[in-house]
Structure formats: structure tokens, C-alpha cells
Coordinates of N, CA, C and O in Angstrom, one line a residue:
M1278 N -7.3 41.2 -0.2 CA -8.2 40.1 -0.1 C -8.8 39.8 -1.5 O -9.1 40.8 -2.2
L1279 N -9.1 38.6 -1.7 CA -9.6 38.2 -3.0 C -11.1 38.5 -3.1 O -11.8 38.3 -2.1
S1280 N -11.6 38.8 -4.3 CA -13.0 39.1 -4.4 C -13.8 37.8 -4.7 O -15.0 37.8 -4.5
E1281 N -13.1 36.8 -5.2 CA -13.8 35.5 -5.6 C -13.7 34.5 -4.4 O -12.5 34.1 -4.2
P1282 N -14.7 34.2 -3.7 CA -14.6 33.3 -2.6 C -14.0 31.9 -3.0 O -13.2 31.4 -2.2
M1283 N -14.4 31.4 -4.1 CA -13.9 30.0 -4.5 C -12.4 30.0 -4.6 O -11.7 29.1 -4.2
T1284 N -11.9 31.1 -5.2 CA -10.4 31.2 -5.3 C -9.8 31.2 -3.9 O -8.7 30.6 -3.7
L1285 N -10.4 32.0 -3.0 CA -9.8 32.0 -1.6 C -9.9 30.6 -1.0 O -8.9 30.2 -0.4
Y1286 N -11.0 29.9 -1.2 CA -11.1 28.6 -0.6 C -10.0 27.7 -1.1 O -9.4 26.9 -0.4
K1287 N -9.7 27.7 -2.4 CA -8.7 26.9 -3.0 C -7.3 27.3 -2.4 O -6.5 26.4 -2.1
L1288 N -7.0 28.6 -2.3 CA -5.8 29.0 -1.7 C -5.7 28.5 -0.2 O -4.6 28.1 0.2
M1289 N -6.8 28.6 0.5 CA -6.8 28.1 1.9 C -6.4 26.6 1.9 O -5.7 26.2 2.8
I1290 N -7.0 25.8 1.0 CA -6.7 24.4 1.0 C -5.2 24.1 0.7 O -4.6 23.3 1.4
L1291 N -4.7 24.9 -0.3 CA -3.3 24.7 -0.6 C -2.4 25.1 0.6 O -1.4 24.4 0.9
Y1292 N -2.8 26.2 1.3 CA -2.0 26.6 2.4 C -2.1 25.6 3.5 O -1.0 25.3 4.2
M1293 N -3.2 25.0 3.8 CA -3.3 23.9 4.8 C -2.3 22.8 4.4 O -1.6 22.3 5.3
L1294 N -2.3 22.4 3.2 CA -1.4 21.3 2.8 C 0.0 21.6 2.9 O 0.9 20.8 3.2
K1295 N 0.3 22.9 2.7 CA 1.7 23.3 2.8 C 2.2 23.3 4.3 O 3.4 23.0 4.5
Q1296 N 1.3 23.4 5.2 CA 1.6 23.5 6.6 C 1.9 22.1 7.2 O 2.4 22.1 8.4
V1297 N 1.5 21.1 6.6 CA 1.7 19.7 7.1 C 2.6 18.9 6.2 O 2.7 19.2 5.0
K1298 N 3.3 17.9 6.7 CA 4.2 17.1 5.9 C 3.6 15.7 5.6 O 4.3 14.8 5.4
F1299 N 2.3 15.7 5.6 CA 1.6 14.5 5.3 C 0.3 14.8 4.5 O -0.1 16.0 4.6
P1300 N -0.3 13.9 3.8 CA -1.6 14.2 3.1 C -2.7 14.5 4.1 O -2.6 14.1 5.3
L1301 N -3.7 15.2 3.7 CA -4.9 15.5 4.5 C -6.0 14.8 3.8 O -6.1 14.7 2.6
T1302 N -6.9 14.3 4.7 CA -8.1 13.6 4.2 C -9.2 14.6 3.8 O -9.1 15.8 4.3
N1303 N -10.1 14.1 3.1 CA -11.3 15.0 2.8 C -11.9 15.5 4.0 O -12.2 16.7 4.1
S1304 N -12.1 14.7 5.1 CA -12.7 15.1 6.3 C -11.8 16.1 7.1 O -12.4 17.0 7.7
N1305 N -10.5 16.0 7.0 CA -9.6 16.9 7.7 C -9.9 18.3 7.1 O -10.0 19.3 7.8
I1306 N -9.9 18.4 5.8 CA -10.1 19.7 5.1 C -11.5 20.2 5.3 O -11.6 21.4 5.7
S1307 N -12.4 19.4 5.1 CA -13.8 19.8 5.3 C -14.1 20.3 6.8 O -14.8 21.2 7.0
D1308 N -13.6 19.5 7.7 CA -13.8 19.9 9.1 C -13.3 21.3 9.4 O -14.0 22.0 10.2
F1309 N -12.2 21.7 8.9 CA -11.7 23.1 9.1 C -12.7 24.1 8.6 O -13.2 25.0 9.3
F1310 N -13.1 24.0 7.3 CA -14.0 24.9 6.7 C -15.4 25.0 7.4 O -15.9 26.1 7.6
V1311 N -15.9 23.8 7.7 CA -17.2 23.8 8.3 C -17.2 24.2 9.8 O -18.0 25.0 10.2
S1312 N -16.2 23.8 10.5 CA -16.1 24.1 12.0 C -15.9 25.6 12.2 O -16.4 26.2 13.1
K1313 N -15.1 26.2 11.2 CA -14.9 27.7 11.3 C -15.9 28.5 10.6 O -15.8 29.7 10.5
E1314 N -16.9 27.8 10.0 CA -18.0 28.4 9.3 C -17.6 29.3 8.1 O -18.2 30.4 7.8
Y1315 N -16.5 28.9 7.4 CA -16.1 29.6 6.2 C -17.0 29.3 5.0 O -17.3 30.2 4.3
T1316 N -17.4 28.1 4.9 CA -18.3 27.7 3.8 C -18.9 26.3 4.1 O -18.6 25.7 5.2
T1317 N -19.7 25.8 3.2 CA -20.3 24.5 3.4 C -19.5 23.3 2.9 O -18.5 23.5 2.1
Y1318 N -19.8 22.2 3.3 CA -19.1 21.0 2.9 C -19.1 20.8 1.3 O -18.1 20.5 0.7
F1319 N -20.3 21.2 0.7 CA -20.4 21.0 -0.7 C -19.5 22.0 -1.5 O -19.0 21.6 -2.5
I1320 N -19.3 23.2 -1.0 CA -18.4 24.1 -1.6 C -17.0 23.6 -1.5 O -16.2 23.8 -2.4
V1321 N -16.6 23.1 -0.4 CA -15.3 22.5 -0.2 C -15.1 21.4 -1.2 O -14.0 21.3 -1.8
Q1322 N -16.1 20.5 -1.4 CA -15.9 19.5 -2.4 C -15.7 20.0 -3.8 O -14.9 19.5 -4.6
Q1323 N -16.4 21.1 -4.1 CA -16.2 21.7 -5.4 C -14.8 22.3 -5.5 O -14.2 22.1 -6.6
A1324 N -14.3 23.0 -4.5 CA -13.0 23.5 -4.5 C -11.9 22.4 -4.7 O -11.0 22.5 -5.5
L1325 N -12.1 21.3 -4.0 CA -11.2 20.2 -4.1 C -11.2 19.6 -5.5 O -10.1 19.3 -6.1
S1326 N -12.4 19.5 -6.1 CA -12.5 19.0 -7.4 C -11.8 19.9 -8.5 O -11.1 19.4 -9.4
E1327 N -12.0 21.2 -8.3 CA -11.4 22.1 -9.2 C -9.9 22.1 -9.1 O -9.2 22.3 -10.1
L1328 N -9.4 22.0 -7.9 CA -7.9 21.9 -7.6 C -7.4 20.7 -8.3 O -6.3 20.7 -8.8
L1329 N -8.1 19.6 -8.2 CA -7.6 18.3 -8.9 C -7.6 18.5 -10.4 O -6.7 18.1 -11.0
E1330 N -8.7 19.1 -10.9 CA -8.8 19.3 -12.4 C -7.7 20.2 -12.9 O -7.2 20.0 -14.0
S1331 N -7.3 21.1 -12.1 CA -6.2 22.1 -12.4 C -4.8 21.5 -12.2 O -3.8 22.2 -12.3
N1332 N -4.7 20.3 -11.6 CA -3.5 19.6 -11.3 C -2.7 20.4 -10.2 O -1.5 20.3 -10.2
L1333 N -3.4 21.0 -9.3 CA -2.8 21.7 -8.2 C -2.8 20.8 -7.0 O -2.0 21.0 -6.0
L1334 N -3.6 19.7 -7.0 CA -3.7 18.7 -6.0 C -3.6 17.4 -6.6 O -4.0 17.2 -7.8
S1335 N -3.1 16.4 -5.9 CA -3.2 15.0 -6.3 C -4.0 14.3 -5.2 O -4.1 14.7 -4.0
V1336 N -4.7 13.2 -5.5 CA -5.5 12.5 -4.6 C -5.2 11.0 -4.7 O -4.9 10.5 -5.8
E1337 N -5.1 10.3 -3.5 CA -4.9 8.9 -3.4 C -6.1 8.4 -2.6 O -6.4 8.9 -1.5
N1338 N -6.8 7.4 -3.1 CA -7.9 6.8 -2.4 C -7.5 5.5 -1.8 O -7.2 4.6 -2.5
I1339 N -7.6 5.5 -0.5 CA -7.2 4.3 0.3 C -8.3 4.0 1.3 O -8.7 4.9 2.1
N1340 N -8.9 2.8 1.3 CA -9.9 2.4 2.2 C -11.1 3.4 2.2 O -11.6 3.8 3.2
N1341 N -11.6 3.7 1.0 CA -12.7 4.7 0.8 C -12.4 6.0 1.5 O -13.3 6.7 2.0
N1342 N -11.1 6.4 1.5 CA -10.7 7.6 2.1 C -9.8 8.4 1.2 O -8.8 7.9 0.7
S1343 N -10.2 9.6 0.8 CA -9.4 10.4 -0.1 C -8.3 11.2 0.6 O -8.6 11.8 1.6
R1344 N -7.1 11.0 0.2 CA -5.9 11.7 0.8 C -5.3 12.7 -0.2 O -4.9 12.3 -1.3
Y1345 N -5.3 14.0 0.1 CA -4.9 15.0 -0.8 C -3.5 15.5 -0.5 O -3.1 15.6 0.7
E1346 N -2.7 15.7 -1.5 CA -1.4 16.3 -1.4 C -1.3 17.4 -2.5 O -1.9 17.3 -3.6
M1347 N -0.5 18.4 -2.2 CA -0.2 19.5 -3.1 C 0.8 19.0 -4.1 O 1.8 18.4 -3.8
T1348 N 0.5 19.3 -5.4 CA 1.5 19.0 -6.4 C 2.5 20.2 -6.5 O 2.4 21.2 -5.9
K1349 N 3.5 20.0 -7.4 CA 4.5 21.0 -7.6 C 3.8 22.3 -8.1 O 4.1 23.4 -7.7
E1350 N 2.9 22.1 -9.0 CA 2.1 23.2 -9.6 C 1.3 23.9 -8.6 O 1.2 25.1 -8.6
G1351 N 0.8 23.1 -7.6 CA 0.0 23.7 -6.5 C 0.9 24.6 -5.6 O 0.5 25.7 -5.2
N1352 N 2.1 24.1 -5.4 CA 3.0 24.8 -4.5 C 3.4 26.1 -5.2 O 3.5 27.2 -4.6
E1353 N 3.7 26.1 -6.5 CA 4.0 27.3 -7.3 C 2.9 28.3 -7.3 O 3.1 29.5 -7.1
A1354 N 1.7 27.8 -7.5 CA 0.5 28.7 -7.5 C 0.4 29.4 -6.1 O 0.1 30.6 -6.0
L1355 N 0.5 28.6 -5.1 CA 0.4 29.2 -3.7 C 1.5 30.2 -3.5 O 1.2 31.2 -2.9
S1356 N 2.7 29.9 -3.9 CA 3.8 30.9 -3.7 C 3.5 32.3 -4.4 O 3.9 33.3 -3.9
F1357 N 2.7 32.2 -5.5 CA 2.4 33.5 -6.2 C 1.2 34.2 -5.4 O 1.2 35.5 -5.4
F1358 N 0.3 33.5 -4.8 CA -0.9 34.1 -4.3 C -1.1 34.0 -2.8 O -2.1 34.4 -2.3
E1359 N -0.2 33.4 -2.1 CA -0.3 33.2 -0.7 C -0.6 34.5 0.1 O -1.4 34.5 1.0
K1360 N -0.1 35.6 -0.3 CA -0.3 36.9 0.3 C -1.7 37.4 0.2 O -2.1 38.3 0.9
Q1361 N -2.5 36.7 -0.6 CA -3.9 37.1 -0.8 C -4.8 36.5 0.3 O -6.0 36.9 0.4
I1362 N -4.2 35.6 1.1 CA -5.0 35.1 2.3 C -4.8 36.0 3.4 O -3.6 36.3 3.8
S1363 N -5.8 36.4 4.1 CA -5.7 37.4 5.2 C -5.0 36.8 6.4 O -5.1 35.6 6.6
P1364 N -4.3 37.7 7.2 CA -3.7 37.2 8.4 C -4.6 36.5 9.3 O -4.2 35.5 10.0
A1365 N -5.8 36.9 9.4 CA -6.8 36.2 10.3 C -7.1 34.8 9.9 O -7.2 33.9 10.7
I1366 N -7.2 34.6 8.6 CA -7.5 33.2 8.0 C -6.2 32.4 8.3 O -6.3 31.2 8.7
I1367 N -5.0 32.9 8.0 CA -3.8 32.2 8.3 C -3.7 31.7 9.7 O -3.4 30.6 10.0
T1368 N -4.1 32.6 10.6 CA -4.1 32.3 12.1 C -5.1 31.2 12.3 O -4.7 30.2 13.1
D1369 N -6.3 31.3 11.8 CA -7.3 30.2 12.0 C -6.7 28.8 11.5 O -6.9 27.8 12.1
I1370 N -6.1 28.8 10.3 CA -5.6 27.6 9.7 C -4.5 27.0 10.6 O -4.5 25.9 10.9
N1371 N -3.6 27.9 11.0 CA -2.4 27.5 11.8 C -2.9 26.9 13.1 O -2.4 25.9 13.6
E1372 N -3.8 27.6 13.8 CA -4.4 27.1 15.0 C -5.1 25.7 14.9 O -4.9 24.8 15.7
F1373 N -5.9 25.6 13.8 CA -6.6 24.4 13.6 C -5.5 23.2 13.4 O -5.7 22.1 13.9
I1374 N -4.5 23.5 12.6 CA -3.5 22.4 12.3 C -2.8 22.1 13.6 O -2.6 20.9 13.9
Q1375 N -2.4 23.1 14.4 CA -1.7 22.9 15.6 C -2.5 22.0 16.6 O -2.0 21.1 17.2
T1376 N -3.8 22.3 16.7 CA -4.7 21.6 17.6 C -4.9 20.2 17.1 O -5.0 19.3 18.0
N1377 N -5.0 20.0 15.8 CA -5.4 18.7 15.3 C -4.4 17.9 14.6 O -4.7 16.8 14.0
K1378 N -3.1 18.3 14.6 CA -2.1 17.7 13.8 C -1.9 16.3 14.1 O -1.8 15.4 13.2
F1379 N -1.8 15.9 15.4 CA -1.5 14.5 15.7 C -2.7 13.6 15.3 O -2.4 12.6 14.7
R1380 N -3.9 14.0 15.5 CA -5.1 13.3 15.1 C -5.1 13.1 13.5 O -5.3 12.0 13.0
M1381 N -4.8 14.2 12.8 CA -4.9 14.2 11.4 C -3.8 13.2 10.8 O -4.0 12.5 9.9
R1382 N -2.6 13.3 11.4 CA -1.5 12.5 10.9 C -1.8 11.0 11.2 O -1.6 10.1 10.4
N1383 N -2.4 10.7 12.3 CA -2.8 9.4 12.7 C -3.8 8.8 11.8 O -3.8 7.7 11.4
E1384 N -4.8 9.7 11.4 CA -5.8 9.2 10.4 C -5.3 8.8 9.1 O -5.8 7.8 8.5
V1385 N -4.3 9.5 8.6 CA -3.7 9.1 7.3 C -2.7 8.0 7.3 O -2.4 7.4 6.4
S1386 N -2.0 7.9 8.5 CA -0.9 6.9 8.6 C -1.3 5.5 9.1 O -0.6 4.6 9.0
T1387 N -2.5 5.4 9.8 CA -2.9 4.2 10.4 C -4.2 3.7 9.7 O -5.2 4.3 9.9
T1388 N -4.1 2.6 9.0 CA -5.2 2.1 8.3 C -5.5 0.7 8.6 O -4.6 -0.1 8.9
A1389 N -6.7 0.3 8.4 CA -7.1 -1.1 8.6 C -8.4 -1.4 7.7 O -9.2 -0.5 7.6
E1390 N -8.4 -2.5 7.1 CA -9.5 -2.9 6.3 C -9.6 -4.5 6.3 O -8.6 -5.1 6.7
Y1391 N -10.7 -5.0 5.9 CA -10.7 -6.5 5.7 C -11.4 -6.8 4.4 O -12.1 -6.0 3.8
Y1392 N -11.0 -8.0 3.9 CA -11.5 -8.4 2.6 C -11.7 -9.9 2.7 O -11.1 -10.6 3.5
K1393 N -12.6 -10.4 1.8 CA -12.9 -11.8 1.8 C -12.0 -12.5 0.7 O -11.7 -12.0 -0.3
L1394 N -11.6 -13.7 1.1 CA -10.8 -14.6 0.2 C -11.8 -15.7 -0.3 O -12.9 -15.9 0.3
P1395 N -11.5 -16.3 -1.4 CA -12.3 -17.5 -1.8 C -12.4 -18.5 -0.7 O -11.5 -18.7 0.0
G1396 N -13.6 -19.0 -0.5 CA -13.9 -19.9 0.6 C -14.3 -19.3 1.9 O -14.3 -19.9 2.9
N1397 N -14.7 -18.1 1.8 CA -15.3 -17.3 3.0 C -14.3 -16.9 4.1 O -14.7 -16.5 5.1
D1398 N -13.0 -17.1 3.8 CA -12.0 -16.6 4.8 C -11.9 -15.1 4.7 O -12.1 -14.5 3.6
L1399 N -11.7 -14.5 5.9 CA -11.6 -13.0 5.9 C -10.2 -12.7 6.3 O -9.6 -13.3 7.3
I1400 N -9.6 -11.7 5.7 CA -8.2 -11.2 6.0 C -8.4 -9.8 6.5 O -9.0 -9.0 5.8
V1401 N -7.8 -9.5 7.7 CA -7.8 -8.1 8.2 C -6.4 -7.6 7.8 O -5.4 -8.2 8.3
H1402 N -6.3 -6.5 7.1 CA -5.1 -5.9 6.7 C -4.9 -4.6 7.5 O -5.7 -3.7 7.3
C1403 N -3.8 -4.6 8.3 CA -3.6 -3.4 9.2 C -2.2 -2.9 8.8 O -1.3 -3.6 8.6
E1404 N -2.1 -1.5 8.8 CA -0.9 -0.9 8.4 C -0.6 0.4 9.1 O -1.6 1.1 9.4
V1405 N 0.6 0.7 9.3 CA 1.0 2.0 9.8 C 2.1 2.5 8.8 O 3.0 1.8 8.5
L1406 N 1.9 3.7 8.3 CA 2.8 4.3 7.3 C 3.6 5.5 8.0 O 3.1 6.2 8.8
E1407 N 4.8 5.6 7.5 CA 5.6 6.8 7.8 C 5.8 7.4 6.5 O 6.6 7.0 5.6
G1408 N 5.1 8.5 6.2 CA 5.0 9.0 4.8 C 4.3 8.0 4.0 O 3.1 7.7 4.2
K1409 N 5.0 7.5 3.0 CA 4.4 6.5 2.1 C 5.0 5.1 2.3 O 4.7 4.1 1.7
T1410 N 5.9 5.0 3.3 CA 6.7 3.8 3.6 C 6.0 3.1 4.8 O 5.8 3.7 5.8
P1411 N 5.7 1.8 4.6 CA 5.1 1.0 5.7 C 6.1 0.8 6.9 O 7.2 0.4 6.6
L1412 N 5.6 1.2 8.1 CA 6.4 0.8 9.3 C 6.1 -0.6 9.7 O 6.9 -1.4 10.1
I1413 N 4.8 -0.9 9.6 CA 4.3 -2.3 10.0 C 3.1 -2.6 9.1 O 2.3 -1.7 8.8
N1414 N 3.1 -3.8 8.6 CA 2.0 -4.2 7.7 C 1.7 -5.7 8.2 O 2.5 -6.5 8.0
I1415 N 0.5 -5.8 8.7 CA 0.0 -7.1 9.2 C -1.2 -7.6 8.5 O -2.2 -6.8 8.3
E1416 N -1.3 -8.9 8.2 CA -2.5 -9.5 7.7 C -2.9 -10.6 8.6 O -2.0 -11.5 8.9
I1417 N -4.1 -10.6 9.1 CA -4.6 -11.6 10.1 C -5.8 -12.2 9.6 O -6.8 -11.6 9.2
N1418 N -5.9 -13.6 9.7 CA -7.1 -14.3 9.3 C -8.1 -14.2 10.4 O -7.8 -14.3 11.5
S1419 N -9.3 -13.9 10.0 CA -10.4 -13.7 10.9 C -11.5 -14.8 10.7 O -11.9 -15.0 9.5
P1420 N -12.0 -15.4 11.7 CA -13.0 -16.4 11.5 C -14.4 -15.9 11.0 O -15.2 -16.6 10.4
D1421 N -14.7 -14.6 11.4 CA -16.0 -14.1 10.9 C -15.9 -12.6 10.8 O -15.0 -11.9 11.2
E1422 N -17.0 -12.0 10.2 CA -17.0 -10.6 9.9 C -17.1 -9.7 11.2 O -16.5 -8.7 11.2
E1423 N -17.7 -10.2 12.2 CA -17.8 -9.5 13.5 C -16.4 -9.3 14.1 O -16.1 -8.2 14.5
Q1424 N -15.6 -10.4 14.1 CA -14.3 -10.2 14.7 C -13.4 -9.4 13.8 O -12.5 -8.7 14.2
A1425 N -13.6 -9.5 12.5 CA -12.8 -8.7 11.5 C -13.1 -7.2 11.8 O -12.1 -6.4 11.8
N1426 N -14.3 -6.9 12.0 CA -14.7 -5.5 12.3 C -14.0 -5.0 13.6 O -13.6 -3.9 13.7
I1427 N -14.1 -5.9 14.6 CA -13.5 -5.5 15.9 C -12.0 -5.2 15.7 O -11.5 -4.2 16.2
M1428 N -11.3 -6.1 15.0 CA -9.8 -5.9 14.8 C -9.6 -4.6 14.0 O -8.7 -3.9 14.4
K1429 N -10.4 -4.4 13.0 CA -10.2 -3.2 12.1 C -10.4 -2.0 13.0 O -9.6 -1.0 12.9
N1430 N -11.5 -2.0 13.8 CA -11.8 -0.8 14.5 C -10.8 -0.5 15.7 O -10.6 0.6 16.1
N1431 N -10.2 -1.6 16.2 CA -9.2 -1.4 17.3 C -7.8 -1.1 16.8 O -7.0 -0.7 17.7
W1432 N -7.5 -1.3 15.6 CA -6.1 -1.1 15.1 C -5.5 0.2 15.4 O -4.4 0.4 15.9
R1433 N -6.3 1.3 15.1 CA -5.8 2.7 15.3 C -5.3 2.9 16.8 O -4.2 3.4 17.0
S1434 N -6.1 2.4 17.7 CA -5.7 2.6 19.1 C -4.6 1.6 19.6 O -3.9 1.9 20.6
C1435 N -4.5 0.5 19.0 CA -3.6 -0.5 19.5 C -2.3 -0.6 18.7 O -1.3 -1.3 19.1
S1436 N -2.2 0.0 17.5 CA -1.1 -0.2 16.6 C 0.3 0.1 17.2 O 1.2 -0.6 17.0
Q1437 N 0.3 1.2 17.9 CA 1.6 1.6 18.5 C 2.1 0.5 19.5 O 3.3 0.2 19.5
D1438 N 1.2 0.1 20.4 CA 1.6 -1.0 21.3 C 2.0 -2.3 20.6 O 3.0 -2.9 21.0
I1439 N 1.3 -2.6 19.6 CA 1.6 -3.9 18.8 C 3.0 -3.7 18.2 O 3.8 -4.6 18.2
Y1440 N 3.2 -2.6 17.5 CA 4.5 -2.3 16.9 C 5.7 -2.4 17.9 O 6.7 -3.0 17.6
Q1441 N 5.5 -1.8 19.0 CA 6.5 -1.8 20.1 C 6.8 -3.2 20.6 O 7.9 -3.6 20.7
Y1442 N 5.7 -4.0 20.8 CA 5.9 -5.3 21.2 C 6.7 -6.2 20.2 O 7.6 -6.9 20.5
I1443 N 6.3 -6.1 18.9 CA 6.9 -6.8 17.9 C 8.4 -6.5 17.8 O 9.3 -7.3 17.7
M1444 N 8.7 -5.2 17.8 CA 10.1 -4.7 17.7 C 10.9 -5.3 18.9 O 12.0 -5.7 18.7
K1445 N 10.4 -5.2 20.1 CA 11.1 -5.7 21.3 C 11.4 -7.2 21.1 O 12.4 -7.7 21.4
R1446 N 10.3 -8.0 20.7 CA 10.5 -9.4 20.5 C 11.5 -9.7 19.4 O 12.4 -10.6 19.6
L1447 N 11.5 -9.0 18.3 CA 12.4 -9.3 17.2 C 13.8 -8.9 17.5 O 14.8 -9.5 17.0
L1448 N 14.0 -7.9 18.4 CA 15.3 -7.4 18.8 C 15.8 -8.1 20.0 O 16.9 -7.8 20.5
G1449 N 15.1 -9.1 20.5 CA 15.5 -9.9 21.6 C 15.4 -9.2 23.0 O 16.0 -9.6 24.0
G1450 N 14.5 -8.2 23.1 CA 14.4 -7.5 24.4 C 13.4 -8.1 25.3 O 13.3 -7.6 26.4
M1451 N 12.8 -9.2 25.0 CA 11.8 -9.8 25.9 C 12.1 -11.3 26.0 O 12.5 -11.9 25.1
E1452 N 11.8 -11.8 27.1 CA 12.0 -13.3 27.3 C 10.7 -13.9 27.6 O 9.7 -13.4 28.0

């Protein structure tokens, strides 16, 4: 076991990212540490910052949401030190990921935002990604901010049905 807690937290973050095939959000990572009472939110933020500074993680900010991925250097570092993570912690991480994998993947792959165009028009931009490739990308004009918010907030729960409907229509499966 490592004597330096911050080093252990960094290894735990790298291990989490190794276990999934998609980026993790700041809240995904923080939820694990806080819910399992390993450390505080602020310490997790410090660990993430230090991992970024060391080029062991990369971050992409989309819709005010930070998405973290392990870099090649991060993968190499983890391969050297992964055995320093106790089996109990590995079990906790694996159980957390198994329990929350679908929700976490959905959070990073399904996004919606709206923005204003000149002349007060609002555009709601909705997207579903498979990795970094868009499966569906829709922009809808909204008459007002209230309706734009409703569309944005409903996208995550409706996107699969909308995608299936569009695919059926485009492939001639509905009359």
C-alpha cells in the first residue's frame, strides 16, 4: 500500500478510467470517492488537476462538463504502479463501475444545449455520441427559452426513441 494518499487517489482515478471504454465526467469520478468516503470532493479536484499537469489525463470540456480520458503516459504509469492499489479498493472501484456503467456512459454520450442566434432565435443542439463519433446530431429552432430548456432536459430520456424513429423512417420501415 502506498504511504502517500494523493498518489493512491491518482492511481485510483487512472484505474477507473482503464476499466471503462469511454471518458468519465468530473461528477462520475467525484461520486465514487465521496460516496465510498475515500476523500473529499476538493481533494479529488486536486488529484485530477495534478494528473492533467503531469499529462497522465486529458480533459475535454463539453457543455460545462469535463470529460477525462487516460493518456498513453497515464496508461504506462498505471501499468507500473497498479499493484499498489489494494484488492479491497479494486473491488470497490469495479463494483461502482459495474453498478453505474450504463448511467455514466449515457452521461458522456448524450448531450443537449441551446444557444441564441442573432435576432433572438434559439437553437437546441442535441447529440448522441458513440465514442467520439456522432450517431445523431439534431438542431431544432425553439420559440423561447422555456421550450428550449424543456427540449434540452428531455433529450437524454427521449434520444433513443427519436433515433429509432428516424432510422425506421429513413430506411422505409414505417408508412
